[in-house]
Short mmCIF file of C-alpha atoms and ligand atoms in Angstrom, two decimals:
data_model
loop_
_atom_site.label_atom_id
_atom_site.label_comp_id
_atom_site.label_asym_id
_atom_site.label_seq_id
_atom_site.Cartn_x
_atom_site.Cartn_y
_atom_site.Cartn_z
CA MET N 94 -7.26 18.40 -9.28
CA LYS N 95 -4.46 18.99 -6.81
CA ILE N 96 -4.04 16.10 -4.34
CA LEU N 97 -1.91 16.03 -1.19
CA VAL N 98 -0.06 12.70 -0.98
CA THR N 99 1.57 11.96 2.38
CA GLY N 100 4.22 9.27 2.01
CA GLY N 101 4.53 10.23 -1.65
CA ALA N 102 8.24 9.36 -1.70
CA GLY N 103 7.41 5.73 -0.89
CA TYR N 104 6.80 2.71 -3.07
CA ILE N 105 3.03 3.06 -3.49
CA GLY N 106 2.97 6.83 -2.98
CA SER N 107 5.40 7.61 -5.80
CA THR N 108 3.52 5.28 -8.16
CA THR N 109 0.22 6.87 -7.19
CA ALA N 110 1.69 10.34 -7.76
CA LYS N 111 2.57 9.28 -11.28
CA ALA N 112 -0.89 7.78 -11.92
CA LEU N 113 -2.42 11.09 -10.74
CA GLU N 114 -0.21 13.01 -13.17
CA GLU N 115 -1.13 10.69 -16.03
CA SER N 116 -4.78 11.50 -15.38
CA GLY N 117 -4.10 15.22 -15.48
CA HIS N 118 -3.93 15.85 -11.72
CA THR N 119 -1.15 17.45 -9.66
CA PRO N 120 0.23 15.62 -6.62
CA VAL N 121 1.67 17.63 -3.74
CA ILE N 122 4.01 15.40 -1.75
CA LEU N 123 4.51 15.55 2.01
CA ASP N 124 7.13 13.06 3.19
CA SER N 125 9.77 13.01 5.93
CA LEU N 126 12.02 10.67 3.86
CA LEU N 127 12.06 8.39 6.90
CA SER N 128 12.25 5.52 4.43
CA GLY N 129 11.26 6.75 0.96
CA PRO N 130 14.18 7.84 -1.26
CA ARG N 131 14.45 11.46 -2.39
CA VAL N 132 14.89 10.35 -6.00
CA PHE N 133 11.25 9.10 -6.04
CA VAL N 134 9.95 12.61 -5.43
CA LYS N 135 11.59 13.71 -8.69
CA ASP N 136 10.55 17.18 -9.78
CA ARG N 137 7.18 17.05 -8.03
CA ILE N 138 5.93 19.70 -5.61
CA PHE N 139 7.54 18.43 -2.40
CA TYR N 140 7.43 19.35 1.28
CA GLU N 141 10.00 17.48 3.35
CA GLY N 142 8.59 17.09 6.83
CA ASP N 143 6.45 15.20 9.26
CA ILE N 144 2.71 14.61 8.97
CA ALA N 145 2.29 15.70 12.60
CA ASP N 146 3.87 19.10 11.95
CA ARG N 147 0.73 21.22 12.10
CA ASP N 148 2.47 24.40 10.95
CA LEU N 149 3.78 22.61 7.90
CA VAL N 150 0.37 21.15 7.04
CA ALA N 151 -1.15 24.64 7.42
CA ARG N 152 1.54 26.08 5.12
CA VAL N 153 0.90 23.40 2.48
CA ALA N 154 -2.83 24.20 2.58
CA GLU N 155 -2.15 27.93 2.39
CA GLU N 156 0.23 27.58 -0.54
CA HIS N 157 -2.11 25.19 -2.34
CA PRO N 158 -5.67 26.30 -1.57
CA ASP N 159 -6.86 24.19 -4.50
CA ILE N 160 -5.96 20.85 -2.85
CA GLU N 161 -9.15 18.78 -3.17
CA ALA N 162 -8.23 15.71 -1.13
CA THR N 163 -5.45 14.02 0.85
CA ILE N 164 -4.19 10.52 0.22
CA HIS N 165 -2.64 9.53 3.54
CA MET N 166 -0.03 6.84 2.92
CA ALA N 167 2.78 7.94 5.24
CA ALA N 168 3.45 5.21 7.77
CA ARG N 169 5.96 2.79 9.18
CA ILE N 170 5.26 -0.49 7.44
CA VAL N 171 7.67 -3.26 8.51
CA VAL N 172 5.74 -5.95 10.42
CA PRO N 173 8.61 -7.62 12.39
CA GLU N 174 9.99 -4.17 13.28
CA SER N 175 6.56 -3.24 14.65
CA VAL N 176 6.78 -6.21 17.04
CA GLU N 177 10.17 -4.97 18.29
CA GLN N 178 9.35 -1.25 18.32
CA PRO N 179 5.65 -0.89 19.10
CA TYR N 180 6.06 2.60 20.54
CA GLU N 181 7.45 4.00 17.28
CA TYR N 182 4.65 2.34 15.30
CA TYR N 183 1.78 3.54 17.49
CA ARG N 184 3.34 7.01 17.73
CA ASP N 185 3.91 7.44 13.99
CA ASN N 186 0.97 5.56 12.51
CA VAL N 187 -1.65 6.41 15.11
CA ALA N 188 -0.75 9.52 17.13
CA LYS N 189 0.77 11.42 14.18
CA SER N 190 -2.11 10.49 11.87
CA LEU N 191 -4.52 11.87 14.48
CA GLU N 192 -2.71 15.21 14.42
CA LEU N 193 -2.79 15.22 10.62
CA PHE N 194 -6.53 14.50 10.40
CA ASP N 195 -7.42 17.11 12.98
CA GLN N 196 -5.29 19.69 11.21
CA LEU N 197 -6.74 18.82 7.79
CA VAL N 198 -10.23 19.48 9.13
CA LYS N 199 -9.05 22.77 10.72
CA VAL N 200 -7.51 24.01 7.47
CA GLY N 201 -10.62 23.09 5.49
CA LYS N 202 -9.29 20.00 3.69
CA PRO N 203 -11.70 17.34 4.88
CA ARG N 204 -11.48 14.65 2.16
CA VAL N 205 -9.14 11.82 3.23
CA LEU N 206 -8.24 8.61 1.45
CA PHE N 207 -6.49 6.23 3.85
CA SER N 208 -4.12 3.32 3.14
CA SER N 209 -5.30 0.37 5.19
CA SER N 210 -4.37 -3.25 4.80
CA ALA N 211 -5.70 -6.73 4.19
CA SER N 212 -3.49 -7.83 7.08
CA LEU N 213 -6.44 -6.87 9.31
CA TYR N 214 -8.50 -9.85 8.22
CA ALA N 215 -8.94 -13.05 10.21
CA THR N 216 -8.52 -16.29 8.26
CA VAL N 217 -11.87 -17.50 6.95
CA GLU N 218 -12.76 -20.87 5.51
CA ASN N 219 -12.56 -20.24 1.75
CA PHE N 220 -10.06 -17.34 2.22
CA GLU N 221 -12.29 -14.83 0.40
CA VAL N 222 -13.02 -11.75 2.50
CA ASP N 223 -15.44 -8.90 1.95
CA GLU N 224 -15.31 -5.67 3.94
CA LEU N 225 -17.56 -7.11 6.66
CA ALA N 226 -15.45 -10.23 7.22
CA PRO N 227 -14.07 -10.72 10.74
CA LEU N 228 -10.82 -8.96 11.66
CA ASP N 229 -7.89 -10.30 13.64
CA PRO N 230 -4.84 -8.09 13.10
CA ALA N 231 -1.81 -10.15 14.06
CA SER N 232 0.88 -7.50 14.59
CA PRO N 233 1.28 -4.04 16.11
CA TYR N 234 1.58 -2.73 12.51
CA ALA N 235 -1.79 -4.21 11.52
CA ARG N 236 -3.35 -2.99 14.76
CA THR N 237 -2.24 0.58 13.99
CA LYS N 238 -4.21 0.28 10.74
CA GLN N 239 -7.26 -1.07 12.55
CA MET N 240 -7.07 1.78 15.06
CA MET N 241 -6.87 4.36 12.30
CA GLU N 242 -9.91 2.88 10.61
CA MET N 243 -11.81 3.33 13.91
CA VAL N 244 -10.44 6.84 14.38
CA LEU N 245 -11.45 7.89 10.86
CA THR N 246 -14.91 6.39 11.22
CA ASP N 247 -15.47 8.23 14.51
CA ILE N 248 -14.02 11.57 13.34
CA ALA N 249 -16.05 11.40 10.12
CA ALA N 250 -19.21 10.81 12.13
CA ALA N 251 -18.53 13.85 14.31
CA THR N 252 -16.84 16.43 12.05
CA ASP N 253 -16.61 17.58 8.43
CA LEU N 254 -13.95 14.96 7.74
CA ARG N 255 -14.92 12.46 5.06
CA ALA N 256 -12.97 9.24 4.60
CA ILE N 257 -12.54 6.48 2.09
CA ILE N 258 -10.48 3.68 3.57
CA LEU N 259 -8.80 1.41 1.05
CA ARG N 260 -7.74 -2.01 2.30
CA TYR N 261 -4.85 -2.94 0.01
CA PHE N 262 -4.12 -6.58 -0.62
CA ASN N 263 -0.57 -7.45 -1.77
CA PRO N 264 0.95 -4.86 -4.09
CA ILE N 265 3.71 -6.11 -6.41
CA GLY N 266 5.47 -4.79 -9.51
CA SER N 267 6.60 -1.30 -10.32
CA ASP N 268 5.51 1.71 -12.27
CA PRO N 269 5.26 1.05 -16.03
CA ASP N 270 8.11 3.45 -16.88
CA LEU N 271 10.39 1.84 -14.27
CA GLU N 272 10.99 5.09 -12.45
CA SER N 273 10.02 3.66 -9.07
CA GLY N 274 9.48 0.31 -7.43
CA ILE N 275 10.56 -1.65 -4.37
CA TYR N 276 13.56 0.22 -2.92
CA VAL N 277 14.47 -1.66 0.27
CA ARG N 278 17.88 -3.27 -0.04
CA GLU N 279 16.74 -6.78 0.79
CA PRO N 280 13.01 -7.07 0.16
CA SER N 281 11.39 -9.47 2.61
CA HIS N 282 8.19 -10.06 0.67
CA VAL N 283 7.74 -13.07 -1.52
CA LEU N 284 8.19 -11.58 -5.00
CA GLY N 285 11.28 -9.61 -3.95
CA GLN N 286 12.76 -12.84 -2.56
CA LEU N 287 11.93 -14.66 -5.80
CA VAL N 288 13.59 -11.97 -7.92
CA MET N 289 16.71 -12.21 -5.71
CA ALA N 290 16.82 -16.02 -5.99
CA ALA N 291 16.29 -15.84 -9.77
CA ARG N 292 19.11 -13.30 -10.16
CA GLY N 293 21.49 -15.37 -8.07
CA GLN N 294 21.55 -12.85 -5.20
CA LYS N 295 20.35 -15.67 -2.88
CA ASP N 296 21.02 -19.39 -3.23
CA ALA N 297 17.33 -20.38 -3.14
CA PHE N 298 13.79 -19.18 -2.60
CA THR N 299 12.34 -20.55 0.64
CA ILE N 300 8.66 -21.45 0.79
CA THR N 301 7.77 -20.85 4.42
CA GLY N 302 4.76 -22.95 5.40
CA THR N 303 3.73 -25.96 3.32
CA GLU N 304 1.03 -27.44 5.52
CA HIS N 305 -1.56 -24.70 5.46
CA PRO N 306 -5.17 -25.72 4.73
CA THR N 307 -4.98 -24.35 1.16
CA ARG N 308 -5.17 -26.32 -2.12
CA ASP N 309 -1.42 -26.99 -2.15
CA GLY N 310 -0.46 -26.32 1.47
CA THR N 311 1.18 -22.94 0.89
CA GLY N 312 -0.07 -19.49 1.89
CA ILE N 313 -2.61 -17.70 -0.27
CA ARG N 314 -2.57 -14.00 -1.21
CA ASP N 315 -4.18 -11.57 -3.61
CA TYR N 316 -1.30 -10.00 -5.54
CA ILE N 317 -2.25 -6.70 -7.14
CA HIS N 318 -0.09 -4.80 -9.61
CA VAL N 319 0.94 -1.55 -7.91
CA TRP N 320 -0.10 0.35 -11.04
CA ASP N 321 -3.65 -1.01 -10.72
CA LEU N 322 -3.58 -0.01 -7.05
CA ALA N 323 -2.36 3.47 -8.00
CA ARG N 324 -5.22 3.77 -10.48
CA ALA N 325 -7.72 2.83 -7.78
CA HIS N 326 -6.58 5.93 -5.88
CA VAL N 327 -7.09 8.12 -8.93
CA LYS N 328 -10.60 6.73 -9.31
CA ALA N 329 -11.29 7.27 -5.61
CA VAL N 330 -10.22 10.92 -5.55
CA GLU N 331 -12.10 11.64 -8.78
CA SER N 332 -15.32 10.11 -7.46
CA PHE N 333 -14.85 10.82 -3.75
CA ASP N 334 -18.18 12.57 -3.03
CA ARG N 335 -20.15 10.23 -5.28
CA VAL N 336 -18.77 7.15 -3.50
CA LEU N 337 -19.81 8.45 -0.09
CA ALA N 338 -23.20 9.54 -1.45
CA THR N 339 -23.70 6.02 -2.83
CA VAL N 340 -23.04 4.39 0.53
CA ASP N 341 -24.85 7.26 2.30
CA ALA N 342 -22.23 7.52 5.04
CA PRO N 343 -19.42 9.91 6.01
CA SER N 344 -16.82 7.15 5.65
CA THR N 345 -16.51 3.78 4.00
CA ILE N 346 -14.09 0.86 3.63
CA ILE N 347 -13.26 -0.71 0.25
CA ASN N 348 -11.09 -3.75 -0.55
CA VAL N 349 -8.55 -3.16 -3.31
CA GLY N 350 -7.39 -6.46 -4.78
CA THR N 351 -7.84 -8.52 -7.90
CA GLY N 352 -10.35 -10.98 -6.46
CA ASP N 353 -8.04 -13.94 -7.22
CA GLY N 354 -6.30 -16.00 -4.57
CA VAL N 355 -2.84 -17.22 -5.60
CA THR N 356 -0.80 -19.67 -3.52
CA VAL N 357 2.96 -19.38 -3.10
CA ARG N 358 3.52 -22.44 -5.30
CA GLU N 359 1.28 -20.94 -8.00
CA LEU N 360 3.18 -17.67 -7.77
CA VAL N 361 6.49 -19.52 -8.17
CA LYS N 362 5.10 -21.34 -11.24
CA SER N 363 3.96 -18.08 -12.88
CA PHE N 364 7.29 -16.51 -12.00
CA GLU N 365 9.25 -19.35 -13.63
CA ILE N 366 7.17 -19.09 -16.82
CA VAL N 367 7.77 -15.33 -17.08
CA PHE N 368 11.44 -15.65 -16.07
CA GLY N 369 11.99 -18.56 -18.47
CA ALA N 370 13.94 -20.72 -16.03
CA SER N 371 13.35 -22.56 -12.79
CA VAL N 372 14.24 -21.03 -9.45
CA PRO N 373 16.02 -23.10 -6.77
CA LEU N 374 13.53 -23.82 -3.97
CA LYS N 375 13.74 -24.76 -0.30
CA GLU N 376 10.89 -25.49 2.10
CA ALA N 377 10.68 -24.43 5.72
CA PRO N 378 8.07 -24.24 8.49
CA PRO N 379 6.01 -21.03 8.73
CA ARG N 380 7.70 -18.07 10.41
CA PRO N 381 6.11 -16.90 13.67
CA GLY N 382 3.00 -14.88 12.89
CA ASP N 383 2.79 -16.02 9.24
CA ALA N 384 -0.85 -15.92 8.17
CA VAL N 385 -2.48 -18.48 5.87
CA GLY N 386 -3.79 -15.50 3.96
CA ALA N 387 -6.82 -14.13 2.19
CA PHE N 388 -8.01 -12.78 -1.11
CA ALA N 389 -10.38 -9.93 -1.76
CA ASN N 390 -14.02 -9.97 -2.54
CA VAL N 391 -14.00 -7.00 -4.90
CA ASP N 392 -17.75 -6.45 -5.40
CA LYS N 393 -17.73 -3.14 -3.53
CA ALA N 394 -14.73 -1.80 -5.45
CA ARG N 395 -16.54 -2.61 -8.69
CA ASP N 396 -20.05 -1.48 -7.71
CA VAL N 397 -19.32 1.56 -5.53
CA LEU N 398 -15.90 2.76 -6.66
CA GLY N 399 -16.36 1.74 -10.30
CA TRP N 400 -12.88 0.20 -10.36
CA THR N 401 -11.51 -3.26 -11.11
CA SER N 402 -7.95 -4.42 -11.63
CA SER N 403 -6.87 -4.91 -15.22
CA LEU N 404 -3.27 -6.15 -15.13
CA THR N 405 -2.33 -9.80 -14.68
CA ILE N 406 0.04 -11.42 -12.26
CA GLU N 407 2.38 -12.07 -15.22
CA ASP N 408 2.36 -8.33 -15.99
CA ALA N 409 3.34 -7.63 -12.38
CA ILE N 410 6.11 -10.25 -12.38
CA THR N 411 7.49 -8.90 -15.68
CA SER N 412 7.48 -5.43 -14.21
CA ALA N 413 9.18 -6.55 -10.96
CA LEU N 414 11.92 -8.32 -12.92
CA ALA N 415 12.49 -5.30 -15.15
CA TRP N 416 12.71 -3.06 -12.07
CA GLY N 417 15.16 -5.52 -10.48
CA LYS N 418 17.50 -4.89 -13.41
CA LYS N 419 16.93 -1.14 -13.56
CA ARG N 420 16.94 -0.11 -9.91
CA GLN N 421 20.72 0.10 -9.50
CA GLU N 422 20.68 2.92 -12.06
CA ILE N 423 18.02 4.86 -10.16
CA LEU N 424 18.81 4.07 -6.54
CA GLY N 425 22.58 3.64 -6.70
CA TYR N 426 22.39 0.17 -5.11
CA ASP N 427 21.33 -3.23 -6.38
N1 LIG O 1401 3.46 -2.24 0.67
C1 LIG O 1401 2.47 -3.02 1.06
O1 LIG O 1401 2.51 -4.24 0.88
C2 LIG O 1401 1.24 -2.41 1.74
C3 LIG O 1401 0.11 -3.21 1.95
C4 LIG O 1401 -1.00 -2.65 2.57
C5 LIG O 1401 -0.98 -1.32 2.99
N2 LIG O 1401 0.14 -0.57 2.79
C6 LIG O 1401 0.13 0.83 3.25
O2 LIG O 1401 0.38 1.67 2.14
C7 LIG O 1401 1.09 2.84 2.55
C8 LIG O 1401 2.31 3.02 1.66
O3 LIG O 1401 3.12 1.86 1.76
P1 LIG O 1401 4.50 1.70 0.97
O4 LIG O 1401 4.71 0.27 0.72
O5 LIG O 1401 4.55 2.67 -0.15
O6 LIG O 1401 5.52 2.14 2.13
P2 LIG O 1401 6.82 3.07 2.07
O7 LIG O 1401 7.55 2.83 3.35
O8 LIG O 1401 7.55 2.88 0.79
O9 LIG O 1401 6.20 4.53 2.09
C9 LIG O 1401 5.82 5.20 3.26
C10 LIG O 1401 6.37 6.62 3.16
O10 LIG O 1401 5.93 7.35 4.30
C11 LIG O 1401 6.99 8.20 4.72
N3 LIG O 1401 6.77 8.50 6.15
C12 LIG O 1401 6.75 7.61 7.17
N4 LIG O 1401 6.45 8.26 8.32
C13 LIG O 1401 6.26 9.55 8.01
C14 LIG O 1401 5.91 10.72 8.76
N5 LIG O 1401 5.69 10.65 10.08
N6 LIG O 1401 5.76 11.90 8.11
C15 LIG O 1401 5.99 11.98 6.77
N7 LIG O 1401 6.33 10.91 6.02
C16 LIG O 1401 6.46 9.72 6.62
C17 LIG O 1401 8.25 7.39 4.43
O11 LIG O 1401 9.40 8.20 4.30
C18 LIG O 1401 7.89 6.71 3.11
O12 LIG O 1401 8.29 7.46 1.99
C19 LIG O 1401 1.42 2.64 4.02
O13 LIG O 1401 0.46 3.33 4.80
C20 LIG O 1401 1.27 1.14 4.22
O14 LIG O 1401 0.92 0.82 5.54
C21 LIG O 1401 1.25 -1.08 2.17
#
């Protein structure tokens, strides 16, 4: 199958493109390179441009009439930036996605897989959330994802568009061949910070928030190996029509996580075992907007999508550390 991947130069998009290739499919990348590096596109079929450029989307469809589905990952994704620049986030993630969806329907490419986020969920008592759990998106970024879920649901109900919405939990690690991974210069997420502290690029790893109502007071997340996440997309495009027939609806939402909640202290412990040395730690109060967290109930992914994660958190940490060493060679910066 040929699959259009918007945002295919990004962290998850480039890994998903590779997972598609490994399953015998051909990704067609559409990316503006707003943030994704050109080197991640490699020798793939690539259109450099904006998702809201209707002429470009029409040209892609004309040049690749055999595209079976679109994985729409292109977005702005930095939470604190979304607080400072809401206009850019609503414009790019909401208004531009609307143009893309409408154009995809017009050019006869109605199957859409959408990257949503676990950051939509409200905190619940035991931290496990299924797709019907209450939502409380805490940032403009998360609200753009919630809006797009509503938009897709409504457009699917009214037009030929069909949508599978994947709510990703916390992707970590890199592709197994170390050709892509986290590319931001100073990663703000927890594993990136740990890798930097372990490699001496920072003096310590700071645990932000130690009085949360979790088993050890630190935040809880569901860390999923990005390669498992990429494989979930392959499964979803391969079984797109069957999934929607199973739920008997024109659109559906599926959690993509491991089903295991891991606290920050537990993550640090696993990291130290894999790394083989302890990491200097500091503790600090939670940052504004820091959520206690959640982990996925993955029953629907297993029963409807036919997918479960298979890699461990240690696999993901090993892969992140290996990428930390390798990325200078690929990106030209450490
Ligand atoms: N990384 C995470 O932790 C996480 C968690 C949940 C959901 N997601 C979602 O997954 C998707 C991919 O995330 P990622 O981590 O790979 O991010 P990323 O920033 O690495 O990739 C996004 C890509 O989209 C491109 N892009 C942005 N705006 C564009 C536009 N208007 N037209 C064309 N291309 C555009 C960027 O150049 C970039 O290559 C995003 O939709 C994100 O919201 C990510």
